[in-house]
């Protein structure tokens, strides 16, 4: 029996210039979202123009960091190579209070007790010196803290 | 009558078995399928004036060879005006049919040869397949860094769908059993031994609630079809598969931006297709529904109007989709039992829809099938494509 090959490094986000403020803020443990200066829509992920009205008058504003789990899954096996050492881990679609959705990981939780529509709050997990991922954990009292 | 209804048709089909064939090169599969399709249509090689390969995933170099006319030369087609790739991942078949139909309806082409081939069973390793599909169509900025891959994509839809409808793990597993019943009758399918709900529910957990036997596996395969205008089709073959209606909706690129993971764009796409065809869901004799994971078969069944919301699981559980059932579904065994061959997953289904209407489906022939619906979707289910074919024009 040969030992399994070492896992490749975790993939880093491939970043566009206009989303750089999001990742810079995440490194400072802040969740920023774009907001349209014309129609006031909250925007995620970052765009070059407002997907709702087409305006290019976009600014950045802090988000509440609170939301709910729209859906989730606990990855038990057959993960991409870079994620094999992290098993089990939780992938979830989060609906933020601002009305936008994002993919993330739910951490600091008992994965078996997560449920749809459960309230969560942002928590930051460094990936390397350049990138920090916005992850989420159950809000206090929502029933599935570890 | 809708101006596009029944103006083009599939007149020839070709296919090689799906499976692990280390000795069969990708070009060999493509050439065999293409030759079969041309012969099946009663055409000569000189009749083909447009060659439309789709994307191949196992090799970037080989894919580029198809995009740059390798098929035209290898097949020795003397009168080809265009070789042009049409590719949208898993919905390539349906999108190619739409483009081909437009070409033949307007006279821009006379006979379009569409070809798919891939080698995902023996051209890549098992882990290589997982890694390939952990990036193909998944956002490198917003999802790959969080460990998204095709099992989690399907699992996220399944979790929410079960939450909203009460669909059980048993019902999800029943989809796999139904597709296997059909695959047992298909010599081109890889998995042909009987499957039980208990076996599915005891298989390895991948990403909750999705289990190994609820996941497709990757194989080698190839298929081809020929499209021509309806008036020409009638002269060529006895039973053309007329293109009666097509509908589509593109709803996201980044999977987590999909507004409704339990519906996607199927309802709008189906409304468009049925209106164009002049048919209602109750008129459908056979449903070839895209099935990379059981959840998509359940969602599409309901959103197409073949049953009500939350009812699809029961249909599969009661055997209404099995051979001899009221609404035969995914009659070649689908990606779950015949095998997933990349962009060819839905090529198989489109060929099978035509095959059923042409009366060439052998042991799994649905008797008297007049109208068939086929669905396809690409990437992380970024689109919903619906095609309705028929042996007659309503
Ligand atoms: Zn706006």
PDB file of N, CA, C and O in Angstrom, chain B residues 120-179:
ATOM      1  N   UNK B 120     -14.284  10.259 -20.628  1.00  0.00           N
ATOM      2  CA  UNK B 120     -14.153  10.573 -19.211  1.00  0.00           C
ATOM      3  C   UNK B 120     -14.050   9.330 -18.343  1.00  0.00           C
ATOM      4  O   UNK B 120     -13.744   9.418 -17.160  1.00  0.00           O
ATOM      5  N   UNK B 121     -14.289   8.152 -18.939  1.00  0.00           N
ATOM      6  CA  UNK B 121     -14.167   6.909 -18.180  1.00  0.00           C
ATOM      7  C   UNK B 121     -12.745   6.399 -18.130  1.00  0.00           C
ATOM      8  O   UNK B 121     -12.267   5.940 -17.092  1.00  0.00           O
ATOM      9  N   UNK B 122     -12.037   6.484 -19.256  1.00  0.00           N
ATOM     10  CA  UNK B 122     -10.671   5.959 -19.286  1.00  0.00           C
ATOM     11  C   UNK B 122      -9.642   7.029 -19.657  1.00  0.00           C
ATOM     12  O   UNK B 122      -8.444   6.767 -19.589  1.00  0.00           O
ATOM     13  N   UNK B 123     -10.102   8.227 -20.024  1.00  0.00           N
ATOM     14  CA  UNK B 123      -9.168   9.292 -20.383  1.00  0.00           C
ATOM     15  C   UNK B 123      -8.706  10.109 -19.190  1.00  0.00           C
ATOM     16  O   UNK B 123      -7.748  10.873 -19.296  1.00  0.00           O
ATOM     17  N   UNK B 124      -9.382   9.959 -18.046  1.00  0.00           N
ATOM     18  CA  UNK B 124      -8.981  10.630 -16.808  1.00  0.00           C
ATOM     19  C   UNK B 124      -9.126   9.638 -15.654  1.00  0.00           C
ATOM     20  O   UNK B 124      -9.865   8.665 -15.762  1.00  0.00           O
ATOM     21  N   UNK B 125      -8.439   9.884 -14.520  1.00  0.00           N
ATOM     22  CA  UNK B 125      -8.586   9.018 -13.350  1.00  0.00           C
ATOM     23  C   UNK B 125      -9.862   9.398 -12.605  1.00  0.00           C
ATOM     24  O   UNK B 125     -10.452  10.448 -12.862  1.00  0.00           O
ATOM     25  N   UNK B 126     -10.294   8.545 -11.667  1.00  0.00           N
ATOM     26  CA  UNK B 126     -11.514   8.822 -10.897  1.00  0.00           C
ATOM     27  C   UNK B 126     -11.372  10.136 -10.140  1.00  0.00           C
ATOM     28  O   UNK B 126     -12.241  11.006 -10.182  1.00  0.00           O
ATOM     29  N   UNK B 127     -10.236  10.297  -9.420  1.00  0.00           N
ATOM     30  CA  UNK B 127     -10.047  11.549  -8.686  1.00  0.00           C
ATOM     31  C   UNK B 127      -9.870  12.708  -9.662  1.00  0.00           C
ATOM     32  O   UNK B 127     -10.307  13.823  -9.409  1.00  0.00           O
ATOM     33  N   UNK B 128      -9.231  12.421 -10.804  1.00  0.00           N
ATOM     34  CA  UNK B 128      -9.084  13.460 -11.824  1.00  0.00           C
ATOM     35  C   UNK B 128     -10.437  13.953 -12.300  1.00  0.00           C
ATOM     36  O   UNK B 128     -10.619  15.140 -12.572  1.00  0.00           O
ATOM     37  N   UNK B 129     -11.403  13.025 -12.402  1.00  0.00           N
ATOM     38  CA  UNK B 129     -12.753  13.406 -12.796  1.00  0.00           C
ATOM     39  C   UNK B 129     -13.394  14.317 -11.762  1.00  0.00           C
ATOM     40  O   UNK B 129     -14.017  15.323 -12.103  1.00  0.00           O
ATOM     41  N   UNK B 130     -13.241  13.957 -10.476  1.00  0.00           N
ATOM     42  CA  UNK B 130     -13.791  14.805  -9.409  1.00  0.00           C
ATOM     43  C   UNK B 130     -13.154  16.192  -9.475  1.00  0.00           C
ATOM     44  O   UNK B 130     -13.832  17.219  -9.398  1.00  0.00           O
ATOM     45  N   UNK B 131     -11.817  16.211  -9.653  1.00  0.00           N
ATOM     46  CA  UNK B 131     -11.117  17.496  -9.661  1.00  0.00           C
ATOM     47  C   UNK B 131     -11.483  18.323 -10.887  1.00  0.00           C
ATOM     48  O   UNK B 131     -11.662  19.535 -10.800  1.00  0.00           O
ATOM     49  N   UNK B 132     -11.630  17.627 -12.043  1.00  0.00           N
ATOM     50  CA  UNK B 132     -12.043  18.345 -13.257  1.00  0.00           C
ATOM     51  C   UNK B 132     -13.387  19.013 -13.033  1.00  0.00           C
ATOM     52  O   UNK B 132     -13.588  20.184 -13.343  1.00  0.00           O
ATOM     53  N   UNK B 133     -14.328  18.238 -12.427  1.00  0.00           N
ATOM     54  CA  UNK B 133     -15.665  18.772 -12.228  1.00  0.00           C
ATOM     55  C   UNK B 133     -15.771  19.623 -10.964  1.00  0.00           C
ATOM     56  O   UNK B 133     -16.854  20.063 -10.618  1.00  0.00           O
ATOM     57  N   UNK B 134     -14.675  19.831 -10.250  1.00  0.00           N
ATOM     58  CA  UNK B 134     -14.718  20.787  -9.142  1.00  0.00           C
ATOM     59  C   UNK B 134     -14.400  22.185  -9.646  1.00  0.00           C
ATOM     60  O   UNK B 134     -14.474  23.158  -8.897  1.00  0.00           O
ATOM     61  N   UNK B 135     -14.039  22.313 -10.908  1.00  0.00           N
ATOM     62  CA  UNK B 135     -13.778  23.646 -11.461  1.00  0.00           C
ATOM     63  C   UNK B 135     -14.593  23.917 -12.714  1.00  0.00           C
ATOM     64  O   UNK B 135     -14.908  25.063 -12.993  1.00  0.00           O
ATOM     65  N   UNK B 136     -14.974  22.885 -13.474  1.00  0.00           N
ATOM     66  CA  UNK B 136     -15.671  23.107 -14.742  1.00  0.00           C
ATOM     67  C   UNK B 136     -17.051  23.717 -14.498  1.00  0.00           C
ATOM     68  O   UNK B 136     -17.929  23.059 -13.956  1.00  0.00           O
ATOM     69  N   UNK B 137     -17.214  24.981 -14.855  1.00  0.00           N
ATOM     70  CA  UNK B 137     -18.508  25.641 -14.686  1.00  0.00           C
ATOM     71  C   UNK B 137     -18.764  26.168 -13.289  1.00  0.00           C
ATOM     72  O   UNK B 137     -19.833  26.696 -13.012  1.00  0.00           O
ATOM     73  N   UNK B 138     -17.787  26.018 -12.383  1.00  0.00           N
ATOM     74  CA  UNK B 138     -17.950  26.513 -11.018  1.00  0.00           C
ATOM     75  C   UNK B 138     -17.065  27.746 -10.836  1.00  0.00           C
ATOM     76  O   UNK B 138     -15.895  27.745 -11.225  1.00  0.00           O
ATOM     77  N   UNK B 139     -17.616  28.796 -10.250  1.00  0.00           N
ATOM     78  CA  UNK B 139     -16.929  30.082 -10.172  1.00  0.00           C
ATOM     79  C   UNK B 139     -15.608  29.995  -9.423  1.00  0.00           C
ATOM     80  O   UNK B 139     -15.573  29.634  -8.241  1.00  0.00           O
ATOM     81  N   UNK B 140     -14.516  30.367 -10.092  1.00  0.00           N
ATOM     82  CA  UNK B 140     -13.183  30.301  -9.491  1.00  0.00           C
ATOM     83  C   UNK B 140     -13.008  31.333  -8.382  1.00  0.00           C
ATOM     84  O   UNK B 140     -12.156  31.171  -7.511  1.00  0.00           O
ATOM     85  N   UNK B 141     -13.802  32.401  -8.413  1.00  0.00           N
ATOM     86  CA  UNK B 141     -13.678  33.413  -7.361  1.00  0.00           C
ATOM     87  C   UNK B 141     -14.639  33.156  -6.200  1.00  0.00           C
ATOM     88  O   UNK B 141     -14.259  33.287  -5.042  1.00  0.00           O
ATOM     89  N   UNK B 142     -15.880  32.750  -6.492  1.00  0.00           N
ATOM     90  CA  UNK B 142     -16.920  32.775  -5.458  1.00  0.00           C
ATOM     91  C   UNK B 142     -17.349  31.416  -4.956  1.00  0.00           C
ATOM     92  O   UNK B 142     -18.093  31.321  -3.992  1.00  0.00           O
ATOM     93  N   UNK B 143     -16.913  30.316  -5.617  1.00  0.00           N
ATOM     94  CA  UNK B 143     -17.370  29.009  -5.122  1.00  0.00           C
ATOM     95  C   UNK B 143     -16.257  27.963  -4.982  1.00  0.00           C
ATOM     96  O   UNK B 143     -16.246  27.219  -4.018  1.00  0.00           O
ATOM     97  N   UNK B 144     -15.309  27.922  -5.932  1.00  0.00           N
ATOM     98  CA  UNK B 144     -14.229  26.928  -5.832  1.00  0.00           C
ATOM     99  C   UNK B 144     -13.491  27.034  -4.487  1.00  0.00           C
ATOM    100  O   UNK B 144     -13.207  26.011  -3.854  1.00  0.00           O
ATOM    101  N   UNK B 145     -13.195  28.242  -3.976  1.00  0.00           N
ATOM    102  CA  UNK B 145     -12.449  28.321  -2.710  1.00  0.00           C
ATOM    103  C   UNK B 145     -13.192  27.749  -1.505  1.00  0.00           C
ATOM    104  O   UNK B 145     -12.594  27.500  -0.467  1.00  0.00           O
ATOM    105  N   UNK B 146     -14.515  27.535  -1.625  1.00  0.00           N
ATOM    106  CA  UNK B 146     -15.292  26.998  -0.512  1.00  0.00           C
ATOM    107  C   UNK B 146     -15.536  25.488  -0.641  1.00  0.00           C
ATOM    108  O   UNK B 146     -16.308  24.911   0.119  1.00  0.00           O
ATOM    109  N   UNK B 147     -14.901  24.864  -1.635  1.00  0.00           N
ATOM    110  CA  UNK B 147     -15.030  23.413  -1.762  1.00  0.00           C
ATOM    111  C   UNK B 147     -16.284  22.976  -2.494  1.00  0.00           C
ATOM    112  O   UNK B 147     -16.706  21.818  -2.387  1.00  0.00           O
ATOM    113  N   UNK B 148     -16.857  23.880  -3.279  1.00  0.00           N
ATOM    114  CA  UNK B 148     -18.013  23.501  -4.100  1.00  0.00           C
ATOM    115  C   UNK B 148     -17.567  22.530  -5.190  1.00  0.00           C
ATOM    116  O   UNK B 148     -16.491  22.694  -5.777  1.00  0.00           O
ATOM    117  N   UNK B 149     -18.345  21.514  -5.453  1.00  0.00           N
ATOM    118  CA  UNK B 149     -18.133  20.615  -6.583  1.00  0.00           C
ATOM    119  C   UNK B 149     -19.484  20.021  -6.934  1.00  0.00           C
ATOM    120  O   UNK B 149     -20.495  20.410  -6.345  1.00  0.00           O
ATOM    121  N   UNK B 150     -19.541  19.083  -7.896  1.00  0.00           N
ATOM    122  CA  UNK B 150     -20.870  18.708  -8.400  1.00  0.00           C
ATOM    123  C   UNK B 150     -21.724  17.936  -7.395  1.00  0.00           C
ATOM    124  O   UNK B 150     -22.950  18.038  -7.430  1.00  0.00           O
ATOM    125  N   UNK B 151     -21.108  17.229  -6.468  1.00  0.00           N
ATOM    126  CA  UNK B 151     -21.918  16.575  -5.433  1.00  0.00           C
ATOM    127  C   UNK B 151     -22.567  17.607  -4.518  1.00  0.00           C
ATOM    128  O   UNK B 151     -23.737  17.481  -4.150  1.00  0.00           O
ATOM    129  N   UNK B 152     -21.815  18.648  -4.144  1.00  0.00           N
ATOM    130  CA  UNK B 152     -22.404  19.656  -3.257  1.00  0.00           C
ATOM    131  C   UNK B 152     -23.459  20.468  -3.997  1.00  0.00           C
ATOM    132  O   UNK B 152     -24.475  20.845  -3.420  1.00  0.00           O
ATOM    133  N   UNK B 153     -23.219  20.719  -5.266  1.00  0.00           N
ATOM    134  CA  UNK B 153     -24.200  21.455  -6.071  1.00  0.00           C
ATOM    135  C   UNK B 153     -25.542  20.716  -6.041  1.00  0.00           C
ATOM    136  O   UNK B 153     -26.586  21.294  -5.749  1.00  0.00           O
ATOM    137  N   UNK B 154     -25.505  19.415  -6.319  1.00  0.00           N
ATOM    138  CA  UNK B 154     -26.745  18.627  -6.313  1.00  0.00           C
ATOM    139  C   UNK B 154     -27.319  18.513  -4.908  1.00  0.00           C
ATOM    140  O   UNK B 154     -28.536  18.583  -4.707  1.00  0.00           O
ATOM    141  N   UNK B 155     -26.428  18.362  -3.918  1.00  0.00           N
ATOM    142  CA  UNK B 155     -26.891  18.194  -2.538  1.00  0.00           C
ATOM    143  C   UNK B 155     -27.601  19.456  -2.041  1.00  0.00           C
ATOM    144  O   UNK B 155     -28.598  19.378  -1.313  1.00  0.00           O
ATOM    145  N   UNK B 156     -27.107  20.626  -2.443  1.00  0.00           N
ATOM    146  CA  UNK B 156     -27.734  21.882  -1.994  1.00  0.00           C
ATOM    147  C   UNK B 156     -29.167  21.987  -2.522  1.00  0.00           C
ATOM    148  O   UNK B 156     -30.078  22.417  -1.803  1.00  0.00           O
ATOM    149  N   UNK B 157     -29.372  21.589  -3.765  1.00  0.00           N
ATOM    150  CA  UNK B 157     -30.739  21.602  -4.312  1.00  0.00           C
ATOM    151  C   UNK B 157     -31.599  20.565  -3.593  1.00  0.00           C
ATOM    152  O   UNK B 157     -32.757  20.821  -3.267  1.00  0.00           O
ATOM    153  N   UNK B 158     -30.997  19.392  -3.316  1.00  0.00           N
ATOM    154  CA  UNK B 158     -31.760  18.307  -2.680  1.00  0.00           C
ATOM    155  C   UNK B 158     -32.205  18.691  -1.278  1.00  0.00           C
ATOM    156  O   UNK B 158     -33.364  18.487  -0.895  1.00  0.00           O
ATOM    157  N   UNK B 159     -31.272  19.255  -0.485  1.00  0.00           N
ATOM    158  CA  UNK B 159     -31.603  19.636   0.893  1.00  0.00           C
ATOM    159  C   UNK B 159     -32.777  20.611   0.917  1.00  0.00           C
ATOM    160  O   UNK B 159     -33.737  20.448   1.674  1.00  0.00           O
ATOM    161  N   UNK B 160     -32.709  21.633   0.073  1.00  0.00           N
ATOM    162  CA  UNK B 160     -33.772  22.644   0.083  1.00  0.00           C
ATOM    163  C   UNK B 160     -35.087  22.069  -0.438  1.00  0.00           C
ATOM    164  O   UNK B 160     -36.168  22.361   0.090  1.00  0.00           O
ATOM    165  N   UNK B 161     -34.985  21.231  -1.474  1.00  0.00           N
ATOM    166  CA  UNK B 161     -36.198  20.646  -2.048  1.00  0.00           C
ATOM    167  C   UNK B 161     -36.889  19.738  -1.022  1.00  0.00           C
ATOM    168  O   UNK B 161     -38.107  19.773  -0.859  1.00  0.00           O
ATOM    169  N   UNK B 162     -36.092  18.950  -0.308  1.00  0.00           N
ATOM    170  CA  UNK B 162     -36.697  18.094   0.714  1.00  0.00           C
ATOM    171  C   UNK B 162     -37.328  18.933   1.827  1.00  0.00           C
ATOM    172  O   UNK B 162     -38.391  18.614   2.334  1.00  0.00           O
ATOM    173  N   UNK B 163     -36.643  20.048   2.177  1.00  0.00           N
ATOM    174  CA  UNK B 163     -37.164  20.943   3.215  1.00  0.00           C
ATOM    175  C   UNK B 163     -38.515  21.521   2.808  1.00  0.00           C
ATOM    176  O   UNK B 163     -39.433  21.628   3.622  1.00  0.00           O
ATOM    177  N   UNK B 164     -38.655  21.883   1.537  1.00  0.00           N
ATOM    178  CA  UNK B 164     -39.886  22.557   1.097  1.00  0.00           C
ATOM    179  C   UNK B 164     -41.012  21.598   0.751  1.00  0.00           C
ATOM    180  O   UNK B 164     -42.180  21.946   0.847  1.00  0.00           O
ATOM    181  N   UNK B 165     -40.663  20.372   0.272  1.00  0.00           N
ATOM    182  CA  UNK B 165     -41.720  19.482  -0.227  1.00  0.00           C
ATOM    183  C   UNK B 165     -41.944  18.248   0.638  1.00  0.00           C
ATOM    184  O   UNK B 165     -42.953  17.561   0.464  1.00  0.00           O
ATOM    185  N   UNK B 166     -41.022  17.934   1.527  1.00  0.00           N
ATOM    186  CA  UNK B 166     -41.152  16.706   2.308  1.00  0.00           C
ATOM    187  C   UNK B 166     -40.725  15.456   1.556  1.00  0.00           C
ATOM    188  O   UNK B 166     -40.934  14.337   2.030  1.00  0.00           O
ATOM    189  N   UNK B 167     -40.122  15.636   0.386  1.00  0.00           N
ATOM    190  CA  UNK B 167     -39.622  14.494  -0.398  1.00  0.00           C
ATOM    191  C   UNK B 167     -38.667  13.659   0.461  1.00  0.00           C
ATOM    192  O   UNK B 167     -37.818  14.195   1.170  1.00  0.00           O
ATOM    193  N   UNK B 168     -38.817  12.341   0.396  1.00  0.00           N
ATOM    194  CA  UNK B 168     -38.021  11.454   1.254  1.00  0.00           C
ATOM    195  C   UNK B 168     -36.791  10.909   0.526  1.00  0.00           C
ATOM    196  O   UNK B 168     -36.726  10.932  -0.706  1.00  0.00           O
ATOM    197  N   UNK B 169     -35.839  10.397   1.311  1.00  0.00           N
ATOM    198  CA  UNK B 169     -34.660   9.746   0.722  1.00  0.00           C
ATOM    199  C   UNK B 169     -35.073   8.537  -0.117  1.00  0.00           C
ATOM    200  O   UNK B 169     -34.445   8.214  -1.124  1.00  0.00           O
ATOM    201  N   UNK B 170     -36.143   7.881   0.310  1.00  0.00           N
ATOM    202  CA  UNK B 170     -36.654   6.722  -0.431  1.00  0.00           C
ATOM    203  C   UNK B 170     -37.141   7.148  -1.825  1.00  0.00           C
ATOM    204  O   UNK B 170     -36.886   6.463  -2.820  1.00  0.00           O
ATOM    205  N   UNK B 171     -37.813   8.282  -1.893  1.00  0.00           N
ATOM    206  CA  UNK B 171     -38.308   8.768  -3.192  1.00  0.00           C
ATOM    207  C   UNK B 171     -37.146   9.154  -4.109  1.00  0.00           C
ATOM    208  O   UNK B 171     -37.163   8.870  -5.309  1.00  0.00           O
ATOM    209  N   UNK B 172     -36.122   9.812  -3.529  1.00  0.00           N
ATOM    210  CA  UNK B 172     -34.937  10.144  -4.329  1.00  0.00           C
ATOM    211  C   UNK B 172     -34.294   8.870  -4.885  1.00  0.00           C
ATOM    212  O   UNK B 172     -33.900   8.811  -6.046  1.00  0.00           O
ATOM    213  N   UNK B 173     -34.211   7.855  -4.030  1.00  0.00           N
ATOM    214  CA  UNK B 173     -33.596   6.597  -4.451  1.00  0.00           C
ATOM    215  C   UNK B 173     -34.436   5.899  -5.513  1.00  0.00           C
ATOM    216  O   UNK B 173     -33.895   5.181  -6.371  1.00  0.00           O
ATOM    217  N   UNK B 174     -35.742   6.115  -5.465  1.00  0.00           N
ATOM    218  CA  UNK B 174     -36.645   5.493  -6.445  1.00  0.00           C
ATOM    219  C   UNK B 174     -36.354   5.988  -7.860  1.00  0.00           C
ATOM    220  O   UNK B 174     -36.602   5.264  -8.832  1.00  0.00           O
ATOM    221  N   UNK B 175     -35.834   7.206  -7.988  1.00  0.00           N
ATOM    222  CA  UNK B 175     -35.451   7.712  -9.302  1.00  0.00           C
ATOM    223  C   UNK B 175     -34.336   6.836  -9.880  1.00  0.00           C
ATOM    224  O   UNK B 175     -34.369   6.437 -11.047  1.00  0.00           O
ATOM    225  N   UNK B 176     -33.357   6.500  -9.043  1.00  0.00           N
ATOM    226  CA  UNK B 176     -32.233   5.672  -9.493  1.00  0.00           C
ATOM    227  C   UNK B 176     -32.723   4.287  -9.905  1.00  0.00           C
ATOM    228  O   UNK B 176     -32.256   3.719 -10.898  1.00  0.00           O
ATOM    229  N   UNK B 177     -33.661   3.759  -9.138  1.00  0.00           N
ATOM    230  CA  UNK B 177     -34.210   2.431  -9.439  1.00  0.00           C
ATOM    231  C   UNK B 177     -34.962   2.464 -10.767  1.00  0.00           C
ATOM    232  O   UNK B 177     -34.820   1.563 -11.602  1.00  0.00           O
ATOM    233  N   UNK B 178     -35.750   3.511 -10.988  1.00  0.00           N
ATOM    234  CA  UNK B 178     -36.520   3.633 -12.234  1.00  0.00           C
ATOM    235  C   UNK B 178     -35.583   3.684 -13.437  1.00  0.00           C
ATOM    236  O   UNK B 178     -35.780   2.978 -14.433  1.00  0.00           O
ATOM    237  N   UNK B 179     -34.543   4.503 -13.347  1.00  0.00           N
ATOM    238  CA  UNK B 179     -33.613   4.606 -14.473  1.00  0.00           C
ATOM    239  C   UNK B 179     -32.905   3.275 -14.727  1.00  0.00           C
ATOM    240  O   UNK B 179     -32.628   2.908 -15.867  1.00  0.00           O
TER     241      UNK B 179
END
